[in-house]
Amino acid sequence: MTVSSHADLDALTRVGRLVARALREMRRAARAGMTTAELDEIGAAFLVRHGARSAPQLTYNFPGFSCISVNEQIVHGVPGSRRLEPGDVVKIDVTAELDGFVADAAATVLLAPASDEALRLKRCARAAFAKAMEIARPGRQINEIGRAIEDEVKRAGFSIVREMCGHGVGRTIHEAPTVPNYFSAMTRGTLREGMVIAVEPIISSRPTRVVEERDGWTLRTQQRCLAAHYEHTVMIRDGRPLLLTAA
Ligand code: MF3
Ligand code: CO
Ligand code: CO
């Protein structure tokens, strides 16, 4: 969406803060021994208490509140009986709706003892996001975001999962425009003041194809290499990126 009033901005700010706080609670709570369903419940309880709903549930009938994806699982992991283990790489992706507005954010949590590869992969996803934020200004091309992300990920020796892209967001989860995490000449469009997009580098430790698990939702790397994810809902505001889902 494009924000065109103070009321829009206030509502988006409210849902963005809730998503940020839910994600923070879940990151703090993540521990070896707990199931992903238990971790999901922590975010769900917080958001429901504040009047918010699961946007994946509302929009796609997703069987959980948030997406939790472990190790080789990339995104859209269904919370369930899988128990977190020491050394796990846990991607938590929270998308909530409040009063008709939607915010989307994700982070990667490493359970001790984190491997060196996991640490570098997680840092790379964040660094690629930070590079994208240098581009997120009015007048820049949407495909420059992908170029910035791709450059950073290649520099670190990791791979982009090209099947998954960032997207417009605000009134529902997935809106125009599509925001690829790599340079694509076919991606046309310019960032404008007021635009709201989810920027989300999704990367793997090696080049990989994407496989859907039997639950019909969870996407994982074909050779079971590690994946990391980092995401914020970003508004182009006063010539700069404003992170609506930052704590
Ligand atoms: N939060 C996801 C994203 O960043 C969307 C999840 S919707 C689901 O795009 F239904 F696939 F879970
Ligand atoms: Co998301
Ligand atoms: Co998203």
Tab-separated table of C-alpha atoms and ligand atoms in Angstrom:
chain	number	residue	atom	x	y	z
A	1	MET	CA	0.000	0.000	0.000
A	2	THR	CA	0.914	3.620	-0.124
A	3	VAL	CA	0.278	5.590	3.047
A	4	SER	CA	-1.819	8.637	2.288
A	5	SER	CA	-3.024	9.825	5.694
A	6	HIS	CA	-2.014	10.143	9.316
A	7	ALA	CA	-4.679	7.571	10.160
A	8	ASP	CA	-2.999	5.026	7.851
A	9	LEU	CA	0.389	5.737	9.366
A	10	ASP	CA	-0.916	5.457	12.948
A	11	ALA	CA	-2.624	2.152	12.255
A	12	LEU	CA	0.423	0.707	10.504
A	13	THR	CA	2.681	1.907	13.289
A	14	ARG	CA	0.476	0.142	15.843
A	15	VAL	CA	0.459	-3.217	14.074
A	16	GLY	CA	4.166	-2.871	13.239
A	17	ARG	CA	5.049	-2.393	16.914
A	18	LEU	CA	2.957	-5.383	17.934
A	19	VAL	CA	4.712	-7.574	15.383
A	20	ALA	CA	8.095	-6.334	16.610
A	21	ARG	CA	7.232	-7.098	20.221
A	22	ALA	CA	5.796	-10.535	19.428
A	23	LEU	CA	8.911	-11.415	17.465
A	24	ARG	CA	11.118	-10.234	20.315
A	25	GLU	CA	9.192	-12.343	22.860
A	26	MET	CA	9.506	-15.393	20.624
A	27	ARG	CA	13.234	-14.848	20.032
A	28	ARG	CA	13.815	-14.622	23.767
A	29	ALA	CA	11.717	-17.694	24.477
A	30	ALA	CA	13.300	-19.982	21.851
A	31	ARG	CA	15.058	-22.833	23.652
A	32	ALA	CA	16.229	-26.360	22.925
A	33	GLY	CA	13.603	-28.826	24.174
A	34	MET	CA	10.527	-26.795	23.306
A	35	THR	CA	8.336	-27.607	20.332
A	36	THR	CA	7.751	-25.126	17.532
A	37	ALA	CA	4.042	-25.186	18.464
A	38	GLU	CA	4.967	-24.001	21.973
A	39	LEU	CA	7.091	-21.224	20.501
A	40	ASP	CA	4.255	-20.230	18.159
A	41	GLU	CA	1.861	-20.029	21.103
A	42	ILE	CA	4.035	-17.421	22.831
A	43	GLY	CA	3.696	-14.989	19.935
A	44	ALA	CA	0.045	-15.878	19.354
A	45	ALA	CA	-0.906	-15.261	23.002
A	46	PHE	CA	0.798	-11.865	22.977
A	47	LEU	CA	-0.812	-10.747	19.709
A	48	VAL	CA	-4.301	-12.013	20.549
A	49	ARG	CA	-4.090	-10.246	23.916
A	50	HIS	CA	-3.500	-7.029	21.953
A	51	GLY	CA	-6.393	-7.622	19.578
A	52	ALA	CA	-4.331	-8.743	16.571
A	53	ARG	CA	-4.906	-11.760	14.345
A	54	SER	CA	-2.666	-14.060	12.324
A	55	ALA	CA	-2.545	-12.684	8.783
A	56	PRO	CA	-1.363	-16.026	7.270
A	57	GLN	CA	-4.334	-17.719	8.949
A	58	LEU	CA	-6.781	-15.040	7.766
A	59	THR	CA	-5.457	-14.789	4.242
A	60	TYR	CA	-4.300	-18.310	3.387
A	61	ASN	CA	-5.757	-20.538	6.102
A	62	PHE	CA	-2.211	-21.223	7.321
A	63	PRO	CA	-2.314	-23.890	10.087
A	64	GLY	CA	-0.500	-21.868	12.756
A	65	PHE	CA	-0.201	-18.290	13.949
A	66	SER	CA	3.323	-17.598	12.744
A	67	CYS	CA	5.717	-19.444	10.450
A	68	ILE	CA	8.587	-21.249	12.218
A	69	SER	CA	11.205	-22.887	10.021
A	70	VAL	CA	14.182	-24.847	11.402
A	71	ASN	CA	17.629	-25.478	9.818
A	72	GLU	CA	16.980	-26.776	6.285
A	73	GLN	CA	13.434	-25.399	6.399
A	74	ILE	CA	13.486	-22.036	4.624
A	75	VAL	CA	10.088	-20.377	5.138
A	76	HIS	CA	6.397	-21.127	5.787
A	77	GLY	CA	7.256	-23.731	8.439
A	78	VAL	CA	4.138	-25.038	10.175
A	79	PRO	CA	4.451	-24.948	13.986
A	80	GLY	CA	4.027	-28.423	15.439
A	81	SER	CA	5.638	-31.233	17.392
A	82	ARG	CA	9.207	-30.697	16.131
A	83	ARG	CA	11.429	-30.100	19.165
A	84	LEU	CA	14.129	-27.465	18.930
A	85	GLU	CA	17.639	-28.834	19.464
A	86	PRO	CA	20.957	-27.309	20.503
A	87	GLY	CA	22.600	-25.648	17.491
A	88	ASP	CA	19.343	-25.158	15.586
A	89	VAL	CA	18.869	-22.259	13.157
A	90	VAL	CA	15.302	-21.045	13.796
A	91	LYS	CA	13.515	-18.673	11.430
A	92	ILE	CA	10.522	-16.928	13.014
A	93	ASP	CA	8.219	-15.006	10.659
A	94	VAL	CA	5.356	-13.040	12.228
A	95	THR	CA	2.623	-11.401	10.163
A	96	ALA	CA	-0.267	-9.831	12.073
A	97	GLU	CA	-3.431	-7.925	11.251
A	98	LEU	CA	-4.915	-5.208	13.439
A	99	ASP	CA	-7.877	-3.027	12.401
A	100	GLY	CA	-7.403	-3.965	8.748
A	101	PHE	CA	-3.670	-3.203	8.614
A	102	VAL	CA	-0.894	-5.799	8.263
A	103	ALA	CA	2.799	-5.871	9.192
A	104	ASP	CA	5.326	-8.613	8.432
A	105	ALA	CA	8.732	-9.279	10.037
A	106	ALA	CA	11.106	-12.193	10.442
A	107	ALA	CA	14.387	-13.026	12.130
A	108	THR	CA	16.778	-15.937	12.478
A	109	VAL	CA	17.606	-17.181	15.985
A	110	LEU	CA	20.590	-19.444	16.683
A	111	LEU	CA	20.383	-21.873	19.573
A	112	ALA	CA	23.687	-22.546	21.336
A	113	PRO	CA	26.129	-23.881	20.349
A	114	ALA	CA	25.839	-22.091	17.006
A	115	SER	CA	28.086	-23.354	14.215
A	116	ASP	CA	30.377	-20.889	12.487
A	117	GLU	CA	28.434	-21.389	9.257
A	118	ALA	CA	25.105	-20.643	10.962
A	119	LEU	CA	26.532	-17.487	12.494
A	120	ARG	CA	27.883	-16.241	9.168
A	121	LEU	CA	24.641	-17.087	7.369
A	122	LYS	CA	22.478	-15.276	9.900
A	123	ARG	CA	24.751	-12.217	9.809
A	124	CYS	CA	24.707	-12.239	6.018
A	125	ALA	CA	20.894	-12.063	5.880
A	126	ARG	CA	20.976	-9.036	8.195
A	127	ALA	CA	23.815	-7.378	6.312
A	128	ALA	CA	21.988	-7.849	3.009
A	129	PHE	CA	18.897	-6.226	4.530
A	130	ALA	CA	21.031	-3.306	5.747
A	131	LYS	CA	22.453	-2.846	2.232
A	132	ALA	CA	18.904	-2.804	0.859
A	133	MET	CA	18.027	-0.016	3.269
A	134	GLU	CA	20.671	2.195	1.654
A	135	ILE	CA	18.583	1.928	-1.530
A	136	ALA	CA	15.112	2.295	0.026
A	137	ARG	CA	14.530	5.924	-0.942
A	138	PRO	CA	12.091	7.690	-3.266
A	139	GLY	CA	13.189	7.669	-6.903
A	140	ARG	CA	15.305	4.514	-6.663
A	141	GLN	CA	14.339	1.498	-8.745
A	142	ILE	CA	12.781	-1.483	-6.975
A	143	ASN	CA	15.265	-3.755	-8.717
A	144	GLU	CA	18.165	-1.885	-7.124
A	145	ILE	CA	17.088	-3.430	-3.813
A	146	GLY	CA	17.618	-6.881	-5.290
A	147	ARG	CA	20.960	-5.880	-6.697
A	148	ALA	CA	22.145	-4.670	-3.285
A	149	ILE	CA	20.984	-7.873	-1.582
A	150	GLU	CA	22.481	-10.109	-4.270
A	151	ASP	CA	25.851	-8.338	-4.155
A	152	GLU	CA	26.107	-8.731	-0.389
A	153	VAL	CA	25.059	-12.389	-0.373
A	154	LYS	CA	27.496	-13.297	-3.172
A	155	ARG	CA	30.285	-11.424	-1.424
A	156	ALA	CA	29.745	-13.624	1.638
A	157	GLY	CA	29.804	-16.776	-0.512
A	158	PHE	CA	26.159	-17.690	0.129
A	159	SER	CA	23.141	-18.070	-2.187
A	160	ILE	CA	19.825	-16.319	-2.718
A	161	VAL	CA	16.720	-18.473	-2.626
A	162	ARG	CA	15.262	-16.937	-5.767
A	163	GLU	CA	11.820	-18.498	-5.475
A	164	MET	CA	10.948	-16.180	-2.576
A	165	CYS	CA	10.627	-12.416	-2.880
A	166	GLY	CA	9.799	-9.356	-0.829
A	167	HIS	CA	6.478	-7.663	-1.547
A	168	GLY	CA	4.191	-4.750	-0.985
A	169	VAL	CA	2.284	-5.047	2.310
A	170	GLY	CA	-0.098	-3.058	4.520
A	171	ARG	CA	-3.716	-3.996	3.795
A	172	THR	CA	-3.018	-7.673	3.227
A	173	ILE	CA	0.160	-9.789	3.349
A	174	HIS	CA	1.170	-9.923	-0.278
A	175	GLU	CA	0.549	-6.823	-2.352
A	176	ALA	CA	2.238	-5.348	-5.415
A	177	PRO	CA	5.047	-4.733	-6.083
A	178	THR	CA	7.134	-7.912	-5.998
A	179	VAL	CA	10.570	-7.122	-4.569
A	180	PRO	CA	13.065	-9.783	-5.738
A	181	ASN	CA	16.181	-10.485	-3.679
A	182	TYR	CA	18.308	-10.464	-6.849
A	183	PHE	CA	18.718	-8.102	-9.763
A	184	SER	CA	16.005	-8.583	-12.353
A	185	ALA	CA	15.790	-6.340	-15.420
A	186	MET	CA	12.166	-7.420	-15.736
A	187	THR	CA	11.309	-5.839	-12.418
A	188	ARG	CA	10.127	-2.345	-13.307
A	189	GLY	CA	8.962	0.249	-10.873
A	190	THR	CA	10.198	3.075	-8.736
A	191	LEU	CA	10.094	3.527	-4.990
A	192	ARG	CA	7.825	6.413	-4.026
A	193	GLU	CA	7.148	8.393	-0.892
A	194	GLY	CA	4.602	6.569	1.303
A	195	MET	CA	5.156	3.098	-0.217
A	196	VAL	CA	5.124	0.185	2.221
A	197	ILE	CA	7.108	-2.952	1.351
A	198	ALA	CA	8.388	-6.044	3.117
A	199	VAL	CA	12.100	-6.433	2.400
A	200	GLU	CA	13.242	-9.962	3.176
A	201	PRO	CA	16.516	-11.563	2.142
A	202	ILE	CA	16.050	-15.356	2.150
A	203	ILE	CA	19.368	-17.129	1.717
A	204	SER	CA	20.981	-20.559	1.853
A	205	SER	CA	24.486	-21.746	2.627
A	206	ARG	CA	24.734	-23.361	-0.826
A	207	PRO	CA	22.862	-23.042	-4.128
A	208	THR	CA	19.678	-25.038	-3.743
A	209	ARG	CA	16.326	-25.880	-5.159
A	210	VAL	CA	13.251	-25.538	-3.018
A	211	VAL	CA	11.236	-28.572	-1.938
A	212	GLU	CA	7.785	-28.530	-0.339
A	213	GLU	CA	7.397	-30.790	2.668
A	214	ARG	CA	4.497	-33.204	2.981
A	215	ASP	CA	2.491	-30.766	5.097
A	216	GLY	CA	1.899	-28.769	1.902
A	217	TRP	CA	3.345	-25.568	3.417
A	218	THR	CA	6.888	-25.866	4.699
A	219	LEU	CA	9.572	-25.102	2.109
A	220	ARG	CA	13.037	-26.584	2.618
A	221	THR	CA	16.375	-26.736	0.828
A	222	GLN	CA	16.710	-29.765	-1.441
A	223	GLN	CA	20.065	-30.985	-0.056
A	224	ARG	CA	19.131	-29.896	3.474
A	225	CYS	CA	21.693	-27.120	3.644
A	226	LEU	CA	20.979	-24.263	6.091
A	227	ALA	CA	18.758	-21.273	5.319
A	228	ALA	CA	18.384	-17.856	6.991
A	229	HIS	CA	15.768	-15.110	6.732
A	230	TYR	CA	15.523	-11.506	7.881
A	231	GLU	CA	12.564	-9.224	7.234
A	232	HIS	CA	11.016	-5.898	8.142
A	233	THR	CA	8.024	-3.920	6.961
A	234	VAL	CA	9.509	-0.704	5.600
A	235	MET	CA	7.787	2.554	4.703
A	236	ILE	CA	9.446	5.134	2.461
A	237	ARG	CA	8.984	8.196	4.626
A	238	ASP	CA	10.490	11.695	4.357
A	239	GLY	CA	12.979	10.399	1.810
A	240	ARG	CA	14.199	7.545	3.998
A	241	PRO	CA	13.262	4.008	5.036
A	242	LEU	CA	11.210	3.835	8.246
A	243	LEU	CA	11.218	0.343	9.799
A	244	LEU	CA	7.665	-0.158	11.049
A	245	THR	CA	8.531	-3.500	12.665
A	246	ALA	CA	11.664	-2.383	14.537
A	247	ALA	CA	11.377	-2.791	18.317
B	1	MF3	N1	5.277	-13.899	6.264
B	1	MF3	C1	5.392	-14.515	4.967
B	1	MF3	C2	6.111	-13.549	4.053
B	1	MF3	O1	7.038	-12.924	4.494
B	1	MF3	C3	4.061	-14.941	4.436
B	1	MF3	C4	3.483	-16.078	5.161
B	1	MF3	S1	1.956	-16.491	4.547
B	1	MF3	C5	1.911	-18.190	4.595
B	1	MF3	O2	5.825	-13.345	2.904
B	1	MF3	F1	0.687	-18.482	4.512
B	1	MF3	F2	2.627	-18.661	3.603
B	1	MF3	F3	2.428	-18.605	5.700
B	2	CO	CO	7.149	-12.654	6.578
B	3	CO	CO	7.031	-11.039	3.751
